[in-house]
PDB file of C-alpha atoms in Angstrom:
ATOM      1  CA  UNK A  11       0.000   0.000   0.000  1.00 54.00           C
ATOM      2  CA  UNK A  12       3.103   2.078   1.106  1.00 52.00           C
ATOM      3  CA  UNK A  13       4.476   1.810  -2.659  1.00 48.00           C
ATOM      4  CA  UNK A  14       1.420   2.286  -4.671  1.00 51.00           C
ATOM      5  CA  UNK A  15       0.875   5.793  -2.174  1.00 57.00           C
ATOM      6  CA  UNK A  16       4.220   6.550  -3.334  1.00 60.00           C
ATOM      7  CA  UNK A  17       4.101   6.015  -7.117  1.00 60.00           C
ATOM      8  CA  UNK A  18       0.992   7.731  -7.122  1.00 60.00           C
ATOM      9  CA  UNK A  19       3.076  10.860  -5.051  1.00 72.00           C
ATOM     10  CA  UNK A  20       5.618  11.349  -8.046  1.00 72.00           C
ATOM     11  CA  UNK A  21       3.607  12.278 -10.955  1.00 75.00           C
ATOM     12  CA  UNK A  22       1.659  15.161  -8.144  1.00 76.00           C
ATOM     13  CA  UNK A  23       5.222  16.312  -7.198  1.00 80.00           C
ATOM     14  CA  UNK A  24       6.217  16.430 -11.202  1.00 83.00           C
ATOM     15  CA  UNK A  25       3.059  18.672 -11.870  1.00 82.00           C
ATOM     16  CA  UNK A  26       3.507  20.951  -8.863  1.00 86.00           C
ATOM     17  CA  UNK A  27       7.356  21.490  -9.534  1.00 87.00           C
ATOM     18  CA  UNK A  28       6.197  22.266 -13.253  1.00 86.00           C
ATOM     19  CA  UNK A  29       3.749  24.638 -11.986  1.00 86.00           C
ATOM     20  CA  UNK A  30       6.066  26.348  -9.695  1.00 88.00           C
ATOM     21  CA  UNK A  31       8.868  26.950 -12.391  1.00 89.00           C
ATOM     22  CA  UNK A  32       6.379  28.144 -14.870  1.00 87.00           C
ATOM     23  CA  UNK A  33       5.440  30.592 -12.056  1.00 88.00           C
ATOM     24  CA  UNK A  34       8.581  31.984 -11.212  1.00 90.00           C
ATOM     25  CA  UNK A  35       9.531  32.503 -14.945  1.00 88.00           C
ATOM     26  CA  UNK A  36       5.965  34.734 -15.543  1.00 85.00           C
ATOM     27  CA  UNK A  37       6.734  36.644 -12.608  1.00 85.00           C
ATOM     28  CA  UNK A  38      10.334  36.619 -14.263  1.00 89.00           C
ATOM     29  CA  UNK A  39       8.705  38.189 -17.438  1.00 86.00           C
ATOM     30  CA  UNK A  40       6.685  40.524 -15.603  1.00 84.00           C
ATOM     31  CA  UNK A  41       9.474  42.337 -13.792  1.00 85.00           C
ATOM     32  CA  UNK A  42      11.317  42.438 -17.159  1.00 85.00           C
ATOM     33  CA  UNK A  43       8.655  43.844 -18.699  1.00 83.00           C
ATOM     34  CA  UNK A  44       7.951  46.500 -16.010  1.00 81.00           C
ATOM     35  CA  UNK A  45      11.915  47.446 -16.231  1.00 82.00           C
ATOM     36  CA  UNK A  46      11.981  47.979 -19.528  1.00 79.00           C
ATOM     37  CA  UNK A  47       8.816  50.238 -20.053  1.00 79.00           C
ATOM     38  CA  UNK A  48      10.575  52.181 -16.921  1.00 74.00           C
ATOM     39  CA  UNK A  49      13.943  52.780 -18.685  1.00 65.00           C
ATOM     40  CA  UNK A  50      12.110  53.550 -22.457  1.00 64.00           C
ATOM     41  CA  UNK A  51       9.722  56.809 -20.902  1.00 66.00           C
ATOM     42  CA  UNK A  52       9.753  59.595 -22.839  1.00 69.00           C
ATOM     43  CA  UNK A  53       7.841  62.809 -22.925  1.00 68.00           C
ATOM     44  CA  UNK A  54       5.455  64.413 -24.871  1.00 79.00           C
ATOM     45  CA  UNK A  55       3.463  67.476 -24.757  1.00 82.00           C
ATOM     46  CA  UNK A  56       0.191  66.511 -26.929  1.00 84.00           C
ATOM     47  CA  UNK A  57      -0.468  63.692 -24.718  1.00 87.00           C
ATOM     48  CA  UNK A  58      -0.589  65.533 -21.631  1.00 87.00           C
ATOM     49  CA  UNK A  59      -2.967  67.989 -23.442  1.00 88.00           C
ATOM     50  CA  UNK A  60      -5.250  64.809 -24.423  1.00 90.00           C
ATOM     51  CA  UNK A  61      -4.776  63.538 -20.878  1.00 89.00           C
ATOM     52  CA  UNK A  62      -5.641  66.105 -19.063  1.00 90.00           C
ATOM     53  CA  UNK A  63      -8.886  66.504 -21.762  1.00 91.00           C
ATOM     54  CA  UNK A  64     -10.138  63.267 -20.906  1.00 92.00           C
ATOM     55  CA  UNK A  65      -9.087  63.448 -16.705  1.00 92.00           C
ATOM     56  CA  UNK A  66      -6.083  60.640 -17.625  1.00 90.00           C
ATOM     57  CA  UNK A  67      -3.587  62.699 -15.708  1.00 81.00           C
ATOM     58  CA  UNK A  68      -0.244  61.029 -14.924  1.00 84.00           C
ATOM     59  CA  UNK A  69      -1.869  58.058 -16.279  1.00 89.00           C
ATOM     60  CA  UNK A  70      -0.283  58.307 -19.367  1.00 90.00           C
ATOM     61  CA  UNK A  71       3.332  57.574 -20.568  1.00 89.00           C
ATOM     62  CA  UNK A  72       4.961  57.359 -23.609  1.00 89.00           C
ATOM     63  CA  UNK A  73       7.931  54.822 -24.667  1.00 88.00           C
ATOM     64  CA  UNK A  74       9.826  54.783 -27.175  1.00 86.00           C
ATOM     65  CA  UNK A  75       9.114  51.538 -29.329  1.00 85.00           C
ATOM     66  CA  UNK A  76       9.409  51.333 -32.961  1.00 86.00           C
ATOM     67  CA  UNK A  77       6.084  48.920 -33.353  1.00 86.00           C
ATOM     68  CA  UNK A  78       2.698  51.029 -32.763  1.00 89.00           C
ATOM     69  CA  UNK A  79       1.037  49.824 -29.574  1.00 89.00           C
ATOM     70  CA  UNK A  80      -1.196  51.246 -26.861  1.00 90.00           C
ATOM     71  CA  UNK A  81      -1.662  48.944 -23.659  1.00 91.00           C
ATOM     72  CA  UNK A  82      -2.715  49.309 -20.031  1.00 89.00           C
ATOM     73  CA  UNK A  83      -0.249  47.680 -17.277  1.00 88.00           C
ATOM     74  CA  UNK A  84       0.379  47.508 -13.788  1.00 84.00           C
ATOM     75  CA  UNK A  85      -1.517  46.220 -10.727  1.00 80.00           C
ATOM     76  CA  UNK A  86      -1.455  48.571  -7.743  1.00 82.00           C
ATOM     77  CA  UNK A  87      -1.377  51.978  -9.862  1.00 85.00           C
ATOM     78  CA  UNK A  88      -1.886  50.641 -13.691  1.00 87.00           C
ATOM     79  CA  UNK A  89      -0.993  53.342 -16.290  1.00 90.00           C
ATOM     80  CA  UNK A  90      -1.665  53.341 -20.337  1.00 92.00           C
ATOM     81  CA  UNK A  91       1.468  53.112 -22.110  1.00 92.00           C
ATOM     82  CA  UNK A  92       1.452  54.531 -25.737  1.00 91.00           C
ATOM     83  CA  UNK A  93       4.282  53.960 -27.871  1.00 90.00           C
ATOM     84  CA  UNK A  94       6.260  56.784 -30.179  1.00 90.00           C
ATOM     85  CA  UNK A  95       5.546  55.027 -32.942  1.00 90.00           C
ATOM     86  CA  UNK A  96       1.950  54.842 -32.594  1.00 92.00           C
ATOM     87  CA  UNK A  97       2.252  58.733 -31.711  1.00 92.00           C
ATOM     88  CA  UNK A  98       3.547  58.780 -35.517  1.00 92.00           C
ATOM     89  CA  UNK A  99       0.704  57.510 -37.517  1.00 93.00           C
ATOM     90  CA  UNK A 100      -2.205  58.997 -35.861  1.00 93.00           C
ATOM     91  CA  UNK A 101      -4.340  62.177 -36.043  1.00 93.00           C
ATOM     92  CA  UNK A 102      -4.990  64.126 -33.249  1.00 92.00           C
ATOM     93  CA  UNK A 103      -8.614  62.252 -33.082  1.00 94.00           C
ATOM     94  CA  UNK A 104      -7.186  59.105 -34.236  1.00 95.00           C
ATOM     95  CA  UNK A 105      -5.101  58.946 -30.716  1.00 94.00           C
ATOM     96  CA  UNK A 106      -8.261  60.386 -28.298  1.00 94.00           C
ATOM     97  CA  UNK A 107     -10.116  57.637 -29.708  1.00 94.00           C
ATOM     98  CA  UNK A 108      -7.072  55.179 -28.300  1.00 94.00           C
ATOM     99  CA  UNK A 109      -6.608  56.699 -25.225  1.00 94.00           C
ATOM    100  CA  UNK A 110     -10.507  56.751 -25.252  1.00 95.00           C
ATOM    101  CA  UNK A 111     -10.027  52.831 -25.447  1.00 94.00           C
ATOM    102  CA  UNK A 112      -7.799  52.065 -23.041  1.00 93.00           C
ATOM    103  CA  UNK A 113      -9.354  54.135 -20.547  1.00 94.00           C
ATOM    104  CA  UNK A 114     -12.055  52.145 -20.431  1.00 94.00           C
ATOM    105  CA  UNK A 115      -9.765  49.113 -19.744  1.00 93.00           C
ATOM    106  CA  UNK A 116      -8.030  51.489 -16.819  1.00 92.00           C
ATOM    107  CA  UNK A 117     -11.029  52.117 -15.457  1.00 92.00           C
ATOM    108  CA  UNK A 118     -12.777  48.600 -15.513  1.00 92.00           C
ATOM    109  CA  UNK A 119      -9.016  47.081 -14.077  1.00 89.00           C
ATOM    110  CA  UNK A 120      -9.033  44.739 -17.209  1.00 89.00           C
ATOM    111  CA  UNK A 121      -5.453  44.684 -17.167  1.00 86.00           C
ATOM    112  CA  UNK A 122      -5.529  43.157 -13.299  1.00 87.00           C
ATOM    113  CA  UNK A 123      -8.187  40.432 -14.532  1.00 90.00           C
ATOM    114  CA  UNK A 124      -6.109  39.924 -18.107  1.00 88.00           C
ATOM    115  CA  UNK A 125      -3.239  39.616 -16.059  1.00 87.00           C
ATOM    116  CA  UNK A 126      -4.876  37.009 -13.067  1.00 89.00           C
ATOM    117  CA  UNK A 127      -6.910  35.038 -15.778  1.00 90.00           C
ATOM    118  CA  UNK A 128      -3.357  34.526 -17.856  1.00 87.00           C
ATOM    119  CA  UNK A 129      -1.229  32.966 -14.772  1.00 88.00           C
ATOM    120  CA  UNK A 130      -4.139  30.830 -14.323  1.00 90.00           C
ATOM    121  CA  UNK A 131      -4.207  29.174 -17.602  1.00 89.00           C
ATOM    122  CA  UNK A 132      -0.917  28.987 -17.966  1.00 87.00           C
ATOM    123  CA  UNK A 133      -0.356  27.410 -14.577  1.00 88.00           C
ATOM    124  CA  UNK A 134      -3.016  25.384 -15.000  1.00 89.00           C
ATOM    125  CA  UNK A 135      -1.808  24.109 -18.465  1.00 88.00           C
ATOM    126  CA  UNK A 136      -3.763  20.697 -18.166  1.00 88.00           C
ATOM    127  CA  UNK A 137      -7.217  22.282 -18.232  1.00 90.00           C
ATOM    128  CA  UNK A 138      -6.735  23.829 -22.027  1.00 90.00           C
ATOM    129  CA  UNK A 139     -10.059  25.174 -21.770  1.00 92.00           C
ATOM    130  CA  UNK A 140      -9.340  28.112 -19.347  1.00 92.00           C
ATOM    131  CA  UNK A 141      -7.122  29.427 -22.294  1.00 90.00           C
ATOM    132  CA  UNK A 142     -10.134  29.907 -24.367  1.00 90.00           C
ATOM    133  CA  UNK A 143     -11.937  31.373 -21.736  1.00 91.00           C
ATOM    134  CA  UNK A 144      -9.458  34.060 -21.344  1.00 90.00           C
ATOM    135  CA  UNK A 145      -9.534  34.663 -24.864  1.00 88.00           C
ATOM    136  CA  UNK A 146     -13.359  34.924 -24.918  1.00 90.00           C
ATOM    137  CA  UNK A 147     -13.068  37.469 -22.108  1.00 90.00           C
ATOM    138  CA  UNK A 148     -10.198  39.490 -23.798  1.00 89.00           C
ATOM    139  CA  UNK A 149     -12.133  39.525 -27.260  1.00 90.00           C
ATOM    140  CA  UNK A 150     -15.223  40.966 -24.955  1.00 91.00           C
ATOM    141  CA  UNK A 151     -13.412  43.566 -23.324  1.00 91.00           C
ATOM    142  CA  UNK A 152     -12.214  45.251 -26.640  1.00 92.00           C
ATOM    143  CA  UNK A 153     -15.025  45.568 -27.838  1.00 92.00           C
ATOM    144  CA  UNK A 154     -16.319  46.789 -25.118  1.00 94.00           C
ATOM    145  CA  UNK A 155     -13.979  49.357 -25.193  1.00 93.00           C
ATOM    146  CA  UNK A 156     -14.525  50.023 -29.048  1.00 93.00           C
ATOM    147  CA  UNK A 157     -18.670  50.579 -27.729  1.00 93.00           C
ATOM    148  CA  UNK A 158     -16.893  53.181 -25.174  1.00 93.00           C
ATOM    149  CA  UNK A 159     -15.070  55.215 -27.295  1.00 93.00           C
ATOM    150  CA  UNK A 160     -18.132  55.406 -30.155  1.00 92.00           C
ATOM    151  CA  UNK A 161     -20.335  57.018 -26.954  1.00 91.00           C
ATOM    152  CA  UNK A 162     -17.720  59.427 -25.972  1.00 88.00           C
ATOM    153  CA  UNK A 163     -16.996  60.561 -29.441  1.00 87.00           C
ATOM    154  CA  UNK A 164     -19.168  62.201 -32.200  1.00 83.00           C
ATOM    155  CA  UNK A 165     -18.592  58.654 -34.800  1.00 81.00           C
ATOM    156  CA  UNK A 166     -16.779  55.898 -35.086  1.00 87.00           C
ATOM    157  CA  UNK A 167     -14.712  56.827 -37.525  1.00 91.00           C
ATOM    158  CA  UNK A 168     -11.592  58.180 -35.773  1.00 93.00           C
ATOM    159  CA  UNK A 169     -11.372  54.387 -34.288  1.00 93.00           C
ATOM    160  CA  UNK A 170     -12.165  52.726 -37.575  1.00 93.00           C
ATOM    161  CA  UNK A 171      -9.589  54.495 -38.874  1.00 94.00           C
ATOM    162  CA  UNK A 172      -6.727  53.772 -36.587  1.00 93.00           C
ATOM    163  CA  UNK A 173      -7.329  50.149 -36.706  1.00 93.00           C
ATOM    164  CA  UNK A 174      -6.954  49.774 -40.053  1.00 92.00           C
ATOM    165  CA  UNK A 175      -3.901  51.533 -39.712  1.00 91.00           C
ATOM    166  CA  UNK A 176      -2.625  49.043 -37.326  1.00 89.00           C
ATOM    167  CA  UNK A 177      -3.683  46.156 -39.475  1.00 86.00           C
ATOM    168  CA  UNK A 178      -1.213  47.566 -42.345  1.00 85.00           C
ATOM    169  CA  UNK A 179       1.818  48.121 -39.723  1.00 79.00           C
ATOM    170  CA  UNK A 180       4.185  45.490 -38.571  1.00 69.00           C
ATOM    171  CA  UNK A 181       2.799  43.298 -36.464  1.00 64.00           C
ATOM    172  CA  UNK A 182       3.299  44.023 -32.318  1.00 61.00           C
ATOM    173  CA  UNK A 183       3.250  40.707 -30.081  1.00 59.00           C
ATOM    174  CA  UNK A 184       0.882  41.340 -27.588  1.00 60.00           C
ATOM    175  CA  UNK A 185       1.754  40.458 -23.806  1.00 65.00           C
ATOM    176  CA  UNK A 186      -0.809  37.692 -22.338  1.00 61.00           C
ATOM    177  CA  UNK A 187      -0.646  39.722 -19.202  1.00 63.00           C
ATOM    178  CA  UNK A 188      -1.695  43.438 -20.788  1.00 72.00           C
ATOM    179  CA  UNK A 189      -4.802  44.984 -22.511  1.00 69.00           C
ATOM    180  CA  UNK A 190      -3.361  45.903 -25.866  1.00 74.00           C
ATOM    181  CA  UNK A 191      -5.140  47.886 -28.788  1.00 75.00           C
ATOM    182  CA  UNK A 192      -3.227  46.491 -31.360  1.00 69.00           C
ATOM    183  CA  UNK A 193      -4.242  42.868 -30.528  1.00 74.00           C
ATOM    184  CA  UNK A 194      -3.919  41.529 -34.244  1.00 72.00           C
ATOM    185  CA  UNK A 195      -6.283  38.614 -33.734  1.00 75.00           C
ATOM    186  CA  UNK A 196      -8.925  41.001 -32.941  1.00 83.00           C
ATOM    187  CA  UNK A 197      -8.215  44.088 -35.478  1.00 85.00           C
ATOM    188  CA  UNK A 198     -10.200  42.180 -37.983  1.00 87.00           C
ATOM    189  CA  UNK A 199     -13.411  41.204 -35.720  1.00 89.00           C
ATOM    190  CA  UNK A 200     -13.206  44.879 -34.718  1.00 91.00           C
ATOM    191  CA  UNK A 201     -12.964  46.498 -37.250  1.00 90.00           C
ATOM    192  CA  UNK A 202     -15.951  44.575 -39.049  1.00 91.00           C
ATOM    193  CA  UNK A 203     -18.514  45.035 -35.630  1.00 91.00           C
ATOM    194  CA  UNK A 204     -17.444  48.889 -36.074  1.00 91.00           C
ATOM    195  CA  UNK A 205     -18.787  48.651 -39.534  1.00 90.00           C
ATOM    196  CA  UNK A 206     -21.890  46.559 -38.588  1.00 88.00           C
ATOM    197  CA  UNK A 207     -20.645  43.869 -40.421  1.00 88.00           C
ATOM    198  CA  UNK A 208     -21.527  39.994 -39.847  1.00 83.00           C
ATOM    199  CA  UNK A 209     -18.789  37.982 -38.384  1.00 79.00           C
ATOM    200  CA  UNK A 210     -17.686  35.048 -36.885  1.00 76.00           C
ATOM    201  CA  UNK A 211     -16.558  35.340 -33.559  1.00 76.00           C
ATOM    202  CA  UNK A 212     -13.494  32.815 -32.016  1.00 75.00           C
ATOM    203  CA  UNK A 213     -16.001  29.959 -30.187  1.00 79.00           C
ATOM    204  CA  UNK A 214     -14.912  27.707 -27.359  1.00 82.00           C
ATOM    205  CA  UNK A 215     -12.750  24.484 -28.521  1.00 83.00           C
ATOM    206  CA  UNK A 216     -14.683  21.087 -27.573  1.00 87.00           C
ATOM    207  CA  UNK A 217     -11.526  19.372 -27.727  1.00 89.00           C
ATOM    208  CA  UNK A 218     -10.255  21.624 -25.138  1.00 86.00           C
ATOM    209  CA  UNK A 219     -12.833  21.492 -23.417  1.00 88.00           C
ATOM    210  CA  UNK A 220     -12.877  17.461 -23.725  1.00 90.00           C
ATOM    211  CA  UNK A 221      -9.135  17.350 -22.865  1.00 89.00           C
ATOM    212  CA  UNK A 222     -10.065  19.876 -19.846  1.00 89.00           C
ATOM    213  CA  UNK A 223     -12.673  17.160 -18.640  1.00 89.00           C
ATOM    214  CA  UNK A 224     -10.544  14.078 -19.107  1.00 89.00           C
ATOM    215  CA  UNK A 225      -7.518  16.335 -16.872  1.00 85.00           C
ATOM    216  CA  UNK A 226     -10.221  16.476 -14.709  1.00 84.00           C
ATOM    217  CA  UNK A 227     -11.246  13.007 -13.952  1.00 86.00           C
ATOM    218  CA  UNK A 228      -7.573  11.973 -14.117  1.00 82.00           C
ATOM    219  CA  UNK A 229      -6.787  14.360 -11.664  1.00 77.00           C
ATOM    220  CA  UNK A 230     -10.071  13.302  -9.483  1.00 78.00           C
ATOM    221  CA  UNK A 231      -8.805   9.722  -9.729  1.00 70.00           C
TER     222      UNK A 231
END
C-alpha cells in the first residue's frame, strides 16, 4: 500500500514542480517587462494635453518603441502606455479615440483580470479550456472598449480608422498579461462590428474542453 501511495506521489510532485517553475519565470517576465517600459519613458506634450482633456492625468506615458502599440499595465497603480511610434501615424482624433479605449480598460481594471486570468491558464496548463476562456473574455473587453469610445466621441470613424492603420503596420506581439489595442487577432473582428458587419466570432474548442474534462477526472482519480 506504502508503494502504490508513493508512485501515485511522483507524478503530483512532477506537476507541482512544473507549476512552480512556470510561475517563477511569468513573474520573471513581468518584472522584465515592467523594467523595460521604466527605462524607455519619454515625454510628450500633446499627450498631456489629451490627458488632461479626458481626466487621464499622470496616467499616461509614452515609450519609445518602434512597433505602434497602446496597452494598459500595472496592478497597484496601472498606467496606459502609448508607444512613439503609434504617436507617428495617428491624427490628433485618431489617438483620443485610443486613449478613449484604453481608458475604459483602466477604469474597468481589465489589465488586473487579463493579467490574473493569464497565470491561471498557464499554470493550469492541463485544463486547455481556461485558455479559451481568457480569450473569450479578452475579445469581450475590446469591444467593449470600441462601444466606449463610439459614446464618448461624435462617430466611429476616428477608431475605424486607426485600426486599419494598425492592421497595415508590422505586427506588435501582444503580452498575455496586458490589454493591448493592437491585438492583431482582434483588429479584424473589430474592425468589421465597427462597420456593422456579420462575423464570426473565435467559439470555445470542444476538444479543449474534452481534454479539460478528461484532466479532470484523471486528476479526481
Amino acid at each position: 500500500g506504502k508503494w502504490i501511495n508513493r508512485q501515485a506521489e511522483i507524478p503530483a510532485f512532477i506537476l507541482m514542480a512544473v507549476m512552480a517553475t512556470k510561475f517563477v519565470i511569468i513573474v520573471i517576465k513581468i518584472q522584465r517587462f515592467r523594467r523595460r517600459l521604466t527605462t524607455r519613458q519619454v515625454v510628450n506634450n500633446q499627450l498631456k494635453i489629451l490627458g488632461d482633456k479626458l481626466a487621464l492625468n499622470e496616467k499616461i506615458v509614452l515609450i519609445n518603441d518602434n512597433k505602434p502599440q497602446a496597452f494598459c499595465f500595472g496592478i497597484r497603480s496601472p498606467k496606459i502606455y502609448v508607444s512613439t511610434s503609434l504617436l507617428d501615424i495617428t491624427t490628433t482624433r485618431e489617438l483620443e479615440a485610443v486613449l478613449s479605449h484604453e481608458k475604459y480598460h483602466l477604469e474597468h481594471e481589465d489589465s488586473l483580470t487579463l493579467l490574473l486570468g493569464s497565470v491561471t491558464a498557464s499554470l493550469f496548463f492541463f485544463f486547455p479550456v481556461l485558455t479559451d476562456l481568457v480569450d473569450q473574455y479578452r475579445i469581450k473587453r475590446e469591444l467593449n472598449a470600441d462601444r466606449a469610445v463610439v459614446s464618448s466621441m461624435p462617430n466611429e470613424s476616428s477608431l475605424i480608422s486607426i485600426l486599419r492603420k494598425l492592421v497595415t503596420q508590422e505586427y506588435a506581439p501582444a503580452y498575455a498579461f496586458t490589454s493591448s489595442l493592437a491585438e492583431w487577432d482582434t483588429l479584424e473582428l473589430r474592425i468589421k462590428t465597427l462597420l456593422k458587419q456579420k462575423t464570426a466570432r473565435p467559439s470555445i474548442s470542444f476538444m479543449r474542453v474534452g481534454i479539460s474534462v478528461i484532466s479532470g477526472l484523471v486528476m479526481c482519480a
